[in-house]
Short mmCIF file of C-alpha atoms in Angstrom, two decimals:
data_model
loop_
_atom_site.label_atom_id
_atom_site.label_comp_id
_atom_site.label_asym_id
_atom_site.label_seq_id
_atom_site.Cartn_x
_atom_site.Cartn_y
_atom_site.Cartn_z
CA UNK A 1 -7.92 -71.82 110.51
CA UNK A 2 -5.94 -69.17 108.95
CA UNK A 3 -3.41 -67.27 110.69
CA UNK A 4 -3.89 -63.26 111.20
CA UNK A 5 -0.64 -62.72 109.27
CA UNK A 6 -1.97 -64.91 106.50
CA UNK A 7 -5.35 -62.93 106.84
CA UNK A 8 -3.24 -59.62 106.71
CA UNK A 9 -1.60 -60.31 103.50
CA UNK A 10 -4.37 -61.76 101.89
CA UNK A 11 -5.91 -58.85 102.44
CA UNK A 12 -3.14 -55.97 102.24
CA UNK A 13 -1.68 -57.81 98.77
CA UNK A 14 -4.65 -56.66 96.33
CA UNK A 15 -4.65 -53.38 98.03
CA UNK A 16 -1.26 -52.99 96.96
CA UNK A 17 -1.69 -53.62 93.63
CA UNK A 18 -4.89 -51.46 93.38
CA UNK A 19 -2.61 -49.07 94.66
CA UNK A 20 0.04 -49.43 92.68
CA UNK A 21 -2.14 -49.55 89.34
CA UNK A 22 -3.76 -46.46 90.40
CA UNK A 23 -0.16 -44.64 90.70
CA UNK A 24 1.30 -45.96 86.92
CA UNK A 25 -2.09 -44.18 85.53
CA UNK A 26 -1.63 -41.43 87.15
CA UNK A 27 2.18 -40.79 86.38
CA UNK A 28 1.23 -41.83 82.42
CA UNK A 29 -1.21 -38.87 82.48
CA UNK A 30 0.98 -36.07 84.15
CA UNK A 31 2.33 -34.14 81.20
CA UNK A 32 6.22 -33.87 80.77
CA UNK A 33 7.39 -30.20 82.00
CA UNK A 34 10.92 -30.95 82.10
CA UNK A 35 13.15 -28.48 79.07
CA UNK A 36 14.94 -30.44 76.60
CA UNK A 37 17.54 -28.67 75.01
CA UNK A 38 17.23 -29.63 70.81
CA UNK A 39 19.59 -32.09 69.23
CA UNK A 40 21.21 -30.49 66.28
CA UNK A 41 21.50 -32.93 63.09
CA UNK A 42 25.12 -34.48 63.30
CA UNK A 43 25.25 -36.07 59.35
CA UNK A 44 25.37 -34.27 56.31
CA UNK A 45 22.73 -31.54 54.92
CA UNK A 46 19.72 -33.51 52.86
CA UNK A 47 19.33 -31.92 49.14
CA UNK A 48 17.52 -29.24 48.78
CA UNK A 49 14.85 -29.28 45.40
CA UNK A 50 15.27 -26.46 43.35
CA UNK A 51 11.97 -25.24 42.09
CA UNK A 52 12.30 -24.46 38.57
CA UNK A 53 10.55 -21.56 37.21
CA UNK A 54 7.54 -21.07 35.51
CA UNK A 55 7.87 -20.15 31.95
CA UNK A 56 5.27 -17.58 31.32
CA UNK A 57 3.08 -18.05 27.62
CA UNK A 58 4.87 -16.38 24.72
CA UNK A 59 2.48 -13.36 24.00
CA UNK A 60 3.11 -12.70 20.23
CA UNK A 61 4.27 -9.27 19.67
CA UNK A 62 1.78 -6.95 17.25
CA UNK A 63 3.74 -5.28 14.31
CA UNK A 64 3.62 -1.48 14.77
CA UNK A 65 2.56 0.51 12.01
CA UNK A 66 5.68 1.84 10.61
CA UNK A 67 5.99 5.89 11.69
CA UNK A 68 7.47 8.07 9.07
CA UNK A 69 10.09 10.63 11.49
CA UNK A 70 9.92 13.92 9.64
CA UNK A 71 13.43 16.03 9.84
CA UNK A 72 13.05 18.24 12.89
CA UNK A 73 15.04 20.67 10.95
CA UNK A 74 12.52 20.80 8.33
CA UNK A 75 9.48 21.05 10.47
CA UNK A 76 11.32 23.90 12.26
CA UNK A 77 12.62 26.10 9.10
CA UNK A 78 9.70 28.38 8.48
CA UNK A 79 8.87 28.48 4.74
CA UNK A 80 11.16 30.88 2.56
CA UNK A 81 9.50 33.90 2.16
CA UNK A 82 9.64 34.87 -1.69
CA UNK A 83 11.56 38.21 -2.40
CA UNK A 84 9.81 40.76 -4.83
CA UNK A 85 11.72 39.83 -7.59
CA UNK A 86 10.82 36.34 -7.29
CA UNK A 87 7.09 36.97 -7.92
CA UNK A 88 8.09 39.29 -11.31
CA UNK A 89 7.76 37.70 -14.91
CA UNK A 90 8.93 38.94 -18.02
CA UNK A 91 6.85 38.10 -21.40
CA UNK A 92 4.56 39.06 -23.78
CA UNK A 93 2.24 38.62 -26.65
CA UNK A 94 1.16 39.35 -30.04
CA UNK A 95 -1.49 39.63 -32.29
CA UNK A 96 -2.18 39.45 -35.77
CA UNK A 97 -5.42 40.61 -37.63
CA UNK A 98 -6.30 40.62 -41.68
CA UNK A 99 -8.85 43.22 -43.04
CA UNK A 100 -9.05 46.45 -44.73
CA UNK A 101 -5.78 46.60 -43.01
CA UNK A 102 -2.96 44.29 -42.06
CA UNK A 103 -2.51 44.39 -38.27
CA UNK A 104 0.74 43.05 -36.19
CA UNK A 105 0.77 44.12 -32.84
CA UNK A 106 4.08 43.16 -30.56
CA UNK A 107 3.12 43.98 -26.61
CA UNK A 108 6.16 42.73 -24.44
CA UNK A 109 5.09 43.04 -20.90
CA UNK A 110 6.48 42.62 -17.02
CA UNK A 111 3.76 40.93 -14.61
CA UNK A 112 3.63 40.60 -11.02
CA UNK A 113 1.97 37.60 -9.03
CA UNK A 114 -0.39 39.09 -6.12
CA UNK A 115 -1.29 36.20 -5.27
CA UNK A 116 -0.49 32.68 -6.91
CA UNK A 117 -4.09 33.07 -8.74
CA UNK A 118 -4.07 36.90 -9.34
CA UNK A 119 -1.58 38.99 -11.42
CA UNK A 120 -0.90 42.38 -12.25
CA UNK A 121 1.47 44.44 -15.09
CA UNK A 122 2.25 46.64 -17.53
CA UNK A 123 3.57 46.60 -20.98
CA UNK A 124 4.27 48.49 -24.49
CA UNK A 125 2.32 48.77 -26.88
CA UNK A 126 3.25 48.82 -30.62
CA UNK A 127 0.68 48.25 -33.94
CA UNK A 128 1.96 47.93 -37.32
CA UNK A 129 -0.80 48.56 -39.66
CA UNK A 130 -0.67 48.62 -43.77
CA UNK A 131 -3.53 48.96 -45.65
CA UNK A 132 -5.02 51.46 -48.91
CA UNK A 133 -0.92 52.52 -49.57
CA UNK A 134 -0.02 53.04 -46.05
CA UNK A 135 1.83 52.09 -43.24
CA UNK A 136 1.25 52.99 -40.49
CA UNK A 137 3.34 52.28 -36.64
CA UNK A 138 1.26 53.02 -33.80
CA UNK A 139 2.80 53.20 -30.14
CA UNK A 140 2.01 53.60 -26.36
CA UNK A 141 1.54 51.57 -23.18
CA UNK A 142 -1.13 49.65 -20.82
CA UNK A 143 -1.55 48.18 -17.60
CA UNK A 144 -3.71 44.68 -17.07
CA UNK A 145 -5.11 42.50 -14.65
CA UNK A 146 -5.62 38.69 -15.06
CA UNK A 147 -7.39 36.18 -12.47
CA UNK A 148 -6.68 32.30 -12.48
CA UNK A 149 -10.45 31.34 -12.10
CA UNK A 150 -11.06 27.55 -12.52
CA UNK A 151 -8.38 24.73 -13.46
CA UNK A 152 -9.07 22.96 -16.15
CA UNK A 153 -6.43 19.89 -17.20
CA UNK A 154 -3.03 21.32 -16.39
CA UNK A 155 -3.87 24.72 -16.93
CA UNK A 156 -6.36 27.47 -16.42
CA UNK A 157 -9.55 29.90 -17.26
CA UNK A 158 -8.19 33.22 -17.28
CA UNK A 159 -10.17 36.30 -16.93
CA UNK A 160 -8.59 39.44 -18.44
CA UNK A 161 -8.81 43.01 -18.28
CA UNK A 162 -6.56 45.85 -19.66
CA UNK A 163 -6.28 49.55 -20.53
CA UNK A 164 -4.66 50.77 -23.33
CA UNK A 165 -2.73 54.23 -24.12
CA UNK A 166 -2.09 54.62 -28.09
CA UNK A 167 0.11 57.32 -30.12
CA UNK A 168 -2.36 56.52 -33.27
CA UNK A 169 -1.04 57.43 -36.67
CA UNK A 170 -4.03 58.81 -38.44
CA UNK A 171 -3.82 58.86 -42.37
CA UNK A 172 -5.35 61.36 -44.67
CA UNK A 173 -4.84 63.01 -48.32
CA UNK A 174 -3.42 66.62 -48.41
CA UNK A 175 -5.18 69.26 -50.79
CA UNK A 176 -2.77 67.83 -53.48
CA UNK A 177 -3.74 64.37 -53.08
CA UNK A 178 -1.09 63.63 -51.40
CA UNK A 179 -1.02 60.89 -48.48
CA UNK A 180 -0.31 62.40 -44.70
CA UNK A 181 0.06 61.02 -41.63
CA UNK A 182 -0.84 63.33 -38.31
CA UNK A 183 -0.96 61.38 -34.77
CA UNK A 184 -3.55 61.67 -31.55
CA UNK A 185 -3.92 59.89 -28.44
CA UNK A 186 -6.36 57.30 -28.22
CA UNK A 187 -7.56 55.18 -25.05
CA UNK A 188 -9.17 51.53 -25.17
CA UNK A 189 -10.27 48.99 -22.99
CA UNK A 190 -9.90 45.66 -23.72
CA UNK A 191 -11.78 42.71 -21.70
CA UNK A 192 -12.22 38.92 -22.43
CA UNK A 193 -11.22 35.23 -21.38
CA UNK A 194 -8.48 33.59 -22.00
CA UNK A 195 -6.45 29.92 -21.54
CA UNK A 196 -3.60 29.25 -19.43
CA UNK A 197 -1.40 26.64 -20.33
CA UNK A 198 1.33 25.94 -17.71
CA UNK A 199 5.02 25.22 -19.17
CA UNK A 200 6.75 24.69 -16.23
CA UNK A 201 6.11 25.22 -12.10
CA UNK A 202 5.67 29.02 -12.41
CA UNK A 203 5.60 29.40 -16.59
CA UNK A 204 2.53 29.14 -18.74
CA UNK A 205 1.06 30.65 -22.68
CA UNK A 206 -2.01 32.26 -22.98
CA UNK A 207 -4.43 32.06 -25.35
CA UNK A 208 -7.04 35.23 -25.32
CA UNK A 209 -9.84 36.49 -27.07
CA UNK A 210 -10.54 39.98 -25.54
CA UNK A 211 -13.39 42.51 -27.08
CA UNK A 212 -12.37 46.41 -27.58
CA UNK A 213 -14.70 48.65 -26.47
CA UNK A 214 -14.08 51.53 -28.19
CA UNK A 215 -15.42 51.37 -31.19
CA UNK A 216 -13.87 54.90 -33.06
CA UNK A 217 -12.75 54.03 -36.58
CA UNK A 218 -8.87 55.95 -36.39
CA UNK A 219 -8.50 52.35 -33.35
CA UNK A 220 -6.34 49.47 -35.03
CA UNK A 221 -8.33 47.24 -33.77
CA UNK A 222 -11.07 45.27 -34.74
CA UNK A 223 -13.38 42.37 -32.94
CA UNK A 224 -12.85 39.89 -31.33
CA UNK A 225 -8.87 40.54 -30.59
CA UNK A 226 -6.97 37.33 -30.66
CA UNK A 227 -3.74 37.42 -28.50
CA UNK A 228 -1.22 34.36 -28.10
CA UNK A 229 1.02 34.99 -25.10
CA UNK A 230 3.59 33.63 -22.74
CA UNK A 231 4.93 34.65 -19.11
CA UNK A 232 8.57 33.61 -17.94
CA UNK A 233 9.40 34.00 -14.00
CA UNK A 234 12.75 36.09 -13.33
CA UNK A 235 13.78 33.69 -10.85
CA UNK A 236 13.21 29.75 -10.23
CA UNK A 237 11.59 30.15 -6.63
#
């Protein structure tokens, strides 16, 4: 027969290690509350990896039209205003007619541009005329208009339009058969077209073909009048 110590431990010695099985468990699954204080690294700092940076895609540059940069000074200077003299010219023309009578006619005139298309003047006026045993001089002045119409190659259709005031040597025979001269005024307008030829920026020739129309017989002139003229400017602006 067993003993009741033997009894006692056979029984107490698995409770024990129930016991003490159930108290490792437990302690494995009790979290750790306890504040560690951080170890700081003791060897030497690892490399660090530079990242190397992106190249970004070459975007190819567009060619700019080229600007043409105007002078500011030119853009600001206001455009020189042309004195009176500048728009003045200086010429003339002359005409020469066969007939009954022998015609030259010398007209020197002075002009003045209105506009660049549009011109006005004045002139003298003198007629040589020989004819029947006479010669005859004939004298006075005028004033004219011409308008620039319509270009045509490098020049122009010209409209004309003038007035003319004539000293007119009349001739006639005396009782004695003898040739006289006596004078009287005489007044004649003269229209027609014309060319203009230009010479130079501001100089040209004209070609005309006017019509008289005054048609008394004592006027030295006979139709169609043919004039070849020219204009100079006084100055070169």
């Amino acid at each position: 027969m067993l003993t009741h110590a033997r009894l006692l431990t056979l029984v107490l010695l698995p409770l024990l290690l129930f016991l003490l099985l159930s108290s490792t468990d437990t302690a494995a699954q009790v979290p750790d509350t306890v504040y560690r204080k951080p170890e700081l690294p003791t060897g030497p700092p690892a490399p660090v990896e530079q990242q190397r940076p992106q190249q970004q895609p070459k975007v190819k540059e567009q060619s700019q039209p080229e600007v043409v940069q105007r002078n500011e000074k030119e853009e600001e200077q206001p455009e020189e205003q042309l004195r009176f003299i500048d728009k003045l010219y200086f010429g003339g023309s002359f005409g020469l007619q066969f007939g009954t009578f022998t015609t030259i006619s010398l007209l020197p005139t002075i002009s003045y541009a209105i506009t660049p298309k549009l011109y006005a003047g004045v002139g003298g006026v003198y007629h040589y005329e020989s004819g029947d045993g006479f010669n005859l001089h004939h004298y006075g002045g005028r004033v004219f208009g011409q308008l620039e119409m319509f270009n045509i190659g490098d020049g122009a259709v010209l409209a004309h339009a003038e007035i003319e005031s004539l000293s007119i040597a009349v001739p006639y025979f005396d009782v004695t058969g003898r040739r006289r001269t006596d004078r009287t005024g005489l007044s004649m307008p003269l229209v027609g077209l014309g060319y203009r030829q230009r010479i130079s920026s501001k100089g040209f020739f004209d070609l005309l073909v006017l019509y008289n129309g005054n048609d008394d017989p004592i006027n030295p002139y006979s139709n169609p009048v043919i004039r070849i003229g020219f204009n100079i400017p006084f100055t070169n602006r």
